[in-house]
mmCIF file of C-alpha atoms in Angstrom:
data_model
loop_
_atom_site.group_PDB
_atom_site.id
_atom_site.type_symbol
_atom_site.label_atom_id
_atom_site.label_comp_id
_atom_site.label_asym_id
_atom_site.label_seq_id
_atom_site.Cartn_x
_atom_site.Cartn_y
_atom_site.Cartn_z
ATOM 1 C CA MET Y 961 83.791 94.452 66.980
ATOM 2 C CA VAL Y 962 81.558 92.724 69.023
ATOM 3 C CA THR Y 963 77.687 94.375 69.316
ATOM 4 C CA THR Y 964 75.881 93.174 72.454
ATOM 5 C CA ALA Y 965 72.072 92.643 71.891
ATOM 6 C CA PRO Y 966 70.592 94.531 74.458
ATOM 7 C CA THR Y 967 68.769 92.963 77.524
ATOM 8 C CA PRO Y 968 66.151 94.080 80.296
ATOM 9 C CA SER Y 969 69.057 95.718 82.282
ATOM 10 C CA THR Y 970 70.745 97.482 79.507
ATOM 11 C CA ARG Y 971 67.788 98.510 77.866
ATOM 12 C CA PRO Y 972 66.800 102.603 77.664
ATOM 13 C CA ARG Y 973 65.226 103.928 80.217
ATOM 14 C CA PRO Y 974 61.521 104.704 78.862
ATOM 15 C CA ALA Y 975 60.207 108.147 78.280
ATOM 16 C CA LEU Y 976 57.150 108.857 80.743
ATOM 17 C CA GLN Y 977 56.719 112.299 79.779
ATOM 18 C CA TRP Y 978 53.694 112.415 77.014
ATOM 19 C CA ARG Y 979 55.162 114.048 73.731
ATOM 20 C CA VAL Y 980 51.868 116.119 71.718
ATOM 21 C CA VAL Y 981 52.278 113.562 68.838
ATOM 22 C CA ASP Y 982 51.177 110.981 71.669
ATOM 23 C CA ILE Y 983 48.344 113.112 72.699
ATOM 24 C CA VAL Y 984 47.239 113.540 69.045
ATOM 25 C CA VAL Y 985 47.589 109.773 68.078
ATOM 26 C CA ALA Y 986 45.672 108.614 71.927
ATOM 27 C CA SER Y 987 43.237 110.376 70.637
ATOM 28 C CA VAL Y 988 42.793 109.470 67.358
ATOM 29 C CA LEU Y 989 42.613 105.993 68.083
ATOM 30 C CA GLY Y 990 40.868 106.283 71.433
ATOM 31 C CA VAL Y 991 37.693 107.362 69.209
ATOM 32 C CA ALA Y 992 38.457 105.368 66.434
ATOM 33 C CA GLY Y 993 37.991 102.728 68.625
ATOM 34 C CA GLY Y 994 34.979 104.408 70.338
ATOM 35 C CA LEU Y 995 33.214 104.489 67.107
ATOM 36 C CA VAL Y 996 34.113 100.571 66.759
ATOM 37 C CA MET Y 997 32.486 100.646 69.873
ATOM 38 C CA THR Y 998 29.441 102.086 69.267
ATOM 39 C CA LEU Y 999 29.119 100.087 65.913
ATOM 40 C CA TRP Y 1000 29.604 96.577 68.332
ATOM 41 C CA ASN Y 1001 26.513 98.421 70.642
ATOM 42 C CA LEU Y 1002 24.077 97.735 67.308
ATOM 43 C CA VAL Y 1003 24.760 94.008 67.131
ATOM 44 C CA TYR Y 1004 26.426 92.337 69.979
ATOM 45 C CA SER Y 1005 23.353 91.100 71.327
ATOM 46 C CA PRO Y 1006 22.379 89.081 68.045
ATOM 47 C CA VAL Y 1007 25.948 88.231 67.195
ATOM 48 C CA THR Y 1008 26.541 86.518 70.894
ATOM 49 C CA ALA Y 1009 22.669 85.003 71.570
ATOM 50 C CA PRO Y 1010 23.702 81.786 69.803
ATOM 51 C CA LEU Y 1011 27.186 81.905 72.438
ATOM 52 C CA GLU Y 1012 25.008 82.489 76.147
ATOM 53 C CA VAL Y 1013 22.227 79.656 74.561
ATOM 54 C CA ALA Y 1014 24.711 77.426 74.024
ATOM 55 C CA LEU Y 1015 26.114 77.598 77.395
ATOM 56 C CA PRO Y 1016 25.006 81.112 79.887
ATOM 57 C CA GLY Y 1017 27.698 83.295 80.466
ATOM 58 C CA LEU Y 1018 29.937 82.156 77.573
ATOM 59 C CA GLN Y 1019 28.907 85.056 75.609
ATOM 60 C CA ALA Y 1020 31.169 87.185 76.994
ATOM 61 C CA LEU Y 1021 33.998 85.575 74.381
ATOM 62 C CA MET Y 1022 33.114 88.214 72.319
ATOM 63 C CA TYR Y 1023 33.021 91.182 74.826
ATOM 64 C CA ALA Y 1024 36.497 92.411 74.314
ATOM 65 C CA VAL Y 1025 35.463 94.917 71.735
ATOM 66 C CA TRP Y 1026 35.441 96.478 74.164
ATOM 67 C CA LEU Y 1027 38.545 96.544 75.351
ATOM 68 C CA PHE Y 1028 40.667 96.937 72.603
ATOM 69 C CA PRO Y 1029 41.562 100.123 73.015
ATOM 70 C CA ALA Y 1030 43.022 100.245 75.897
ATOM 71 C CA VAL Y 1031 45.654 97.783 75.015
ATOM 72 C CA LEU Y 1032 45.989 99.754 71.593
ATOM 73 C CA VAL Y 1033 46.673 102.666 72.125
ATOM 74 C CA GLY Y 1034 49.450 101.228 75.253
ATOM 75 C CA LEU Y 1035 51.163 99.282 72.740
ATOM 76 C CA VAL Y 1036 51.435 102.372 70.065
ATOM 77 C CA VAL Y 1037 51.905 105.298 73.001
ATOM 78 C CA ARG Y 1038 54.155 103.291 75.725
ATOM 79 C CA LYS Y 1039 53.932 105.641 78.230
ATOM 80 C CA PRO Y 1040 52.265 105.555 81.840
ATOM 81 C CA GLY Y 1041 48.426 106.330 81.456
ATOM 82 C CA ALA Y 1042 48.032 105.747 77.434
ATOM 83 C CA ALA Y 1043 46.324 102.228 78.162
ATOM 84 C CA LEU Y 1044 43.506 104.217 80.984
ATOM 85 C CA TYR Y 1045 43.625 107.047 78.228
ATOM 86 C CA GLY Y 1046 42.357 105.327 75.254
ATOM 87 C CA GLU Y 1047 39.971 102.986 76.644
ATOM 88 C CA LEU Y 1048 38.228 106.390 78.301
ATOM 89 C CA VAL Y 1049 38.149 108.244 75.314
ATOM 90 C CA ALA Y 1050 36.786 105.297 73.864
ATOM 91 C CA ALA Y 1051 34.065 104.994 76.315
ATOM 92 C CA SER Y 1052 33.732 108.805 76.336
ATOM 93 C CA VAL Y 1053 32.938 108.486 72.169
ATOM 94 C CA SER Y 1054 30.660 105.785 72.655
ATOM 95 C CA ALA Y 1055 28.364 107.412 75.313
ATOM 96 C CA LEU Y 1056 28.200 110.682 73.093
ATOM 97 C CA LEU Y 1057 26.935 109.310 70.688
ATOM 98 C CA GLY Y 1058 24.074 107.600 72.225
ATOM 99 C CA GLY Y 1059 25.214 104.492 73.194
ATOM 100 C CA MET Y 1060 22.982 102.138 75.200
ATOM 101 C CA TRP Y 1061 24.794 102.573 78.238
ATOM 102 C CA GLY Y 1062 25.088 106.729 78.407
ATOM 103 C CA TRP Y 1063 27.715 107.473 80.575
ATOM 104 C CA THR Y 1064 28.115 104.524 82.449
ATOM 105 C CA ALA Y 1065 30.046 103.504 79.988
ATOM 106 C CA ILE Y 1066 32.975 106.038 81.379
ATOM 107 C CA ALA Y 1067 33.046 103.975 84.547
ATOM 108 C CA TRP Y 1068 33.475 100.710 82.534
ATOM 109 C CA GLY Y 1069 36.178 102.676 80.391
ATOM 110 C CA LEU Y 1070 37.424 103.492 83.519
ATOM 111 C CA VAL Y 1071 37.708 100.470 85.183
ATOM 112 C CA GLN Y 1072 38.757 98.389 81.939
ATOM 113 C CA GLY Y 1073 41.725 100.603 81.473
ATOM 114 C CA LEU Y 1074 42.548 99.887 84.803
ATOM 115 C CA GLY Y 1075 42.979 97.039 84.114
ATOM 116 C CA ALA Y 1076 45.586 96.971 81.013
ATOM 117 C CA GLU Y 1077 47.149 99.685 82.586
ATOM 118 C CA ILE Y 1078 47.896 97.625 85.804
ATOM 119 C CA VAL Y 1079 49.832 95.533 83.621
ATOM 120 C CA PHE Y 1080 52.074 97.632 81.939
ATOM 121 C CA ALA Y 1081 52.875 99.107 84.728
ATOM 122 C CA ILE Y 1082 53.990 95.987 87.068
ATOM 123 C CA LEU Y 1083 56.243 95.799 83.201
ATOM 124 C CA LEU Y 1084 57.683 99.118 84.253
ATOM 125 C CA TYR Y 1085 56.426 99.874 80.601
ATOM 126 C CA ARG Y 1086 58.965 98.216 79.160
ATOM 127 C CA ALA Y 1087 57.777 94.790 77.715
ATOM 128 C CA TRP Y 1088 55.728 95.535 74.770
ATOM 129 C CA GLY Y 1089 55.534 92.173 72.910
ATOM 130 C CA LEU Y 1090 52.797 89.597 72.261
ATOM 131 C CA LEU Y 1091 52.535 88.432 75.990
ATOM 132 C CA PRO Y 1092 52.371 91.746 77.281
ATOM 133 C CA ALA Y 1093 49.602 92.581 74.953
ATOM 134 C CA ILE Y 1094 47.390 89.383 75.933
ATOM 135 C CA LEU Y 1095 48.283 89.752 79.432
ATOM 136 C CA ALA Y 1096 47.234 93.710 79.294
ATOM 137 C CA GLY Y 1097 43.732 92.353 77.579
ATOM 138 C CA MET Y 1098 43.330 89.952 80.031
ATOM 139 C CA GLY Y 1099 43.637 92.472 82.306
ATOM 140 C CA ALA Y 1100 40.689 94.852 81.065
ATOM 141 C CA GLY Y 1101 39.073 91.588 80.983
ATOM 142 C CA VAL Y 1102 39.146 90.674 84.742
ATOM 143 C CA GLY Y 1103 38.226 94.504 84.981
ATOM 144 C CA MET Y 1104 34.686 93.400 82.881
ATOM 145 C CA SER Y 1105 33.796 90.768 84.364
ATOM 146 C CA ILE Y 1106 34.151 92.806 88.375
ATOM 147 C CA MET Y 1107 31.681 95.733 86.637
ATOM 148 C CA ASP Y 1108 29.621 93.910 84.752
ATOM 149 C CA LEU Y 1109 29.234 90.772 87.882
ATOM 150 C CA THR Y 1110 28.553 93.502 90.460
ATOM 151 C CA PHE Y 1111 26.232 95.729 88.362
ATOM 152 C CA TYR Y 1112 24.129 93.320 85.801
ATOM 153 C CA TYR Y 1113 24.659 90.006 87.061
ATOM 154 C CA ALA Y 1114 25.155 90.314 91.454
ATOM 155 C CA GLY Y 1115 22.483 88.123 91.527
ATOM 156 C CA ALA Y 1116 23.891 85.435 89.263
ATOM 157 C CA ARG Y 1117 24.373 81.670 90.539
ATOM 158 C CA PRO Y 1118 28.477 81.244 91.256
ATOM 159 C CA GLU Y 1119 28.034 78.440 87.955
ATOM 160 C CA PHE Y 1120 27.480 81.118 85.501
ATOM 161 C CA MET Y 1121 29.513 83.827 87.548
ATOM 162 C CA VAL Y 1122 33.034 81.319 86.642
ATOM 163 C CA VAL Y 1123 31.523 80.886 83.597
ATOM 164 C CA TYR Y 1124 31.314 84.906 82.585
ATOM 165 C CA ALA Y 1125 34.650 85.791 83.944
ATOM 166 C CA ALA Y 1126 36.328 83.042 82.256
ATOM 167 C CA SER Y 1127 34.930 83.670 79.035
ATOM 168 C CA ALA Y 1128 35.504 87.654 79.763
ATOM 169 C CA ILE Y 1129 39.404 87.126 80.862
ATOM 170 C CA VAL Y 1130 39.938 84.686 77.829
ATOM 171 C CA SER Y 1131 37.698 87.410 75.644
ATOM 172 C CA GLY Y 1132 40.499 89.685 76.609
ATOM 173 C CA ALA Y 1133 43.633 88.116 75.816
ATOM 174 C CA VAL Y 1134 42.111 86.912 72.413
ATOM 175 C CA ILE Y 1135 40.732 89.645 70.911
ATOM 176 C CA ALA Y 1136 42.101 92.965 72.734
ATOM 177 C CA GLY Y 1137 45.850 91.666 73.068
ATOM 178 C CA LEU Y 1138 46.231 89.708 70.652
ATOM 179 C CA GLY Y 1139 44.420 91.686 68.287
ATOM 180 C CA SER Y 1140 45.622 94.885 68.978
ATOM 181 C CA TRP Y 1141 48.948 93.167 68.759
ATOM 182 C CA LEU Y 1142 48.653 92.141 65.444
ATOM 183 C CA LEU Y 1143 46.640 95.812 64.288
ATOM 184 C CA VAL Y 1144 49.697 97.638 65.527
ATOM 185 C CA ARG Y 1145 52.264 95.008 63.591
ATOM 186 C CA GLY Y 1146 49.511 96.025 59.981
ATOM 187 C CA LEU Y 1147 49.490 99.714 60.862
ATOM 188 C CA ALA Y 1148 53.420 99.345 61.677
ATOM 189 C CA ARG Y 1149 53.675 97.936 58.288
ATOM 190 C CA THR Y 1150 52.229 100.828 56.942
ATOM 191 C CA GLY Y 1151 55.006 103.046 58.117
ATOM 192 C CA ALA Y 1152 51.948 105.752 60.350
ATOM 193 C CA LEU Y 1153 53.790 104.311 63.423
ATOM 194 C CA ALA Y 1154 57.571 106.594 61.996
ATOM 195 C CA ARG Y 1155 57.116 108.156 65.417
ATOM 196 C CA PHE Y 1156 56.490 105.865 67.454
ATOM 197 C CA ALA Y 1157 59.008 102.942 68.750
ATOM 198 C CA ALA Y 1158 56.761 100.317 67.448
ATOM 199 C CA GLY Y 1159 56.762 101.473 64.234
ATOM 200 C CA ARG Y 1160 61.158 101.932 63.852
ATOM 201 C CA GLU Y 1161 61.676 98.292 65.858
ATOM 202 C CA LEU Y 1162 59.370 96.796 63.235
ATOM 203 C CA ALA Y 1163 61.054 98.769 60.623
ATOM 204 C CA ALA Y 1164 63.574 97.835 61.774
ATOM 205 C CA ARG Y 1165 63.214 94.422 62.304
ATOM 206 C CA SER Y 1166 62.244 93.732 58.624
ATOM 207 C CA THR Y 1167 65.509 95.374 57.589
ATOM 208 C CA ALA Y 1168 68.201 93.598 59.362
ATOM 209 C CA SER Y 1169 70.030 90.893 57.558
ATOM 210 C CA GLU Y 1170 70.912 89.212 60.936
ATOM 211 C CA PRO Y 1171 69.169 89.161 64.526
ATOM 212 C CA VAL Y 1172 72.193 90.974 66.841
ATOM 213 C CA ALA Y 1173 71.750 93.806 64.382
ATOM 214 C CA ALA Y 1174 68.122 93.833 64.706
ATOM 215 C CA ALA Y 1175 68.256 93.917 68.409
ATOM 216 C CA SER Y 1176 71.094 96.823 67.778
ATOM 217 C CA ALA Y 1177 68.652 98.516 65.176
ATOM 218 C CA ALA Y 1178 65.595 97.962 68.147
ATOM 219 C CA ALA Y 1179 67.198 99.656 70.650
ATOM 220 C CA SER Y 1180 68.627 102.633 68.748
ATOM 221 C CA ALA Y 1181 65.210 103.023 67.848
ATOM 222 C CA SER Y 1182 64.119 102.863 71.353
ATOM 223 C CA ALA Y 1183 66.950 105.649 72.580
ATOM 224 C CA GLU Y 1184 65.603 107.545 70.607
ATOM 225 C CA ASP Y 1185 62.160 107.511 71.654
ATOM 226 C CA ALA Y 1186 63.942 108.044 74.960
ATOM 227 C CA ARG Y 1187 65.426 111.371 74.168
ATOM 228 C CA SER Y 1188 62.745 112.805 72.078
ATOM 229 C CA GLY Y 1189 60.156 111.822 75.070
ATOM 230 C CA SER Y 1190 62.962 113.796 77.698
#
C-alpha cells in the first residue's frame, strides 16, 4: 500500500465552528496573556530605556510582549477570530487590572489582534507552522505601530517613525511569532493540547518513525479535528 503525503489541495477543510473547549482554552490563554501584559506594564519602561537611548524608536523591539496572545491563541485554536479574540481578552484583562492605558488598551488589542487575524485569514486558516506564526506576529506588529505612531507619536520625525515601525514589526516576528510557536510546542509536549490539532500533530511527529507516516498521522489528526468541530 502506498501512502501519499497530504498536499495543500488534499488537506481536510479546516473546521470553522468553535467548540466549547475552543472557547474555554482561548479564554484561559487570553487571561494568562493579560496577566503577562499587566506585569510587563510595570517593567517595560526601564527595560526598554537603554534601547531608546541608543536609538530613539528602537525601544519597540521589546514591545511585542503585548502582542503574543493574538498569535498564541490563533496557533492553538486554529479557528477564524481566535487571534482577535485572544488579544482582546488579554487587553481587557490588562484594563480591568488597572493598566496605565485604561480602557484604551482594548482599542490597541482590537487593531493588534486584527493584524494577526488578517494573516491567518489570508492563509485560509490552513497554515500553522513557524513561518505563518512569524507573519502573524509581524501583522500584529504592524497594527501596534499604526496605533502608536498615530496616537502617541503623530508629530515625530520621519526617521523615528521608520525605526519605530521596523522595530515593532521585528519584535512581533520574534517575540510574538517565534515565541508563540515555541510556546505551543512546549504546551503540546505536556499533553495540554491533546484536544487540539496542534497537540496531536506534534505527538504524531514524535512517535512516527518515517516522514510519510508522520504526515499521514498529522492529516488524520486534522481530519479528526475537522469532524469534531463540524
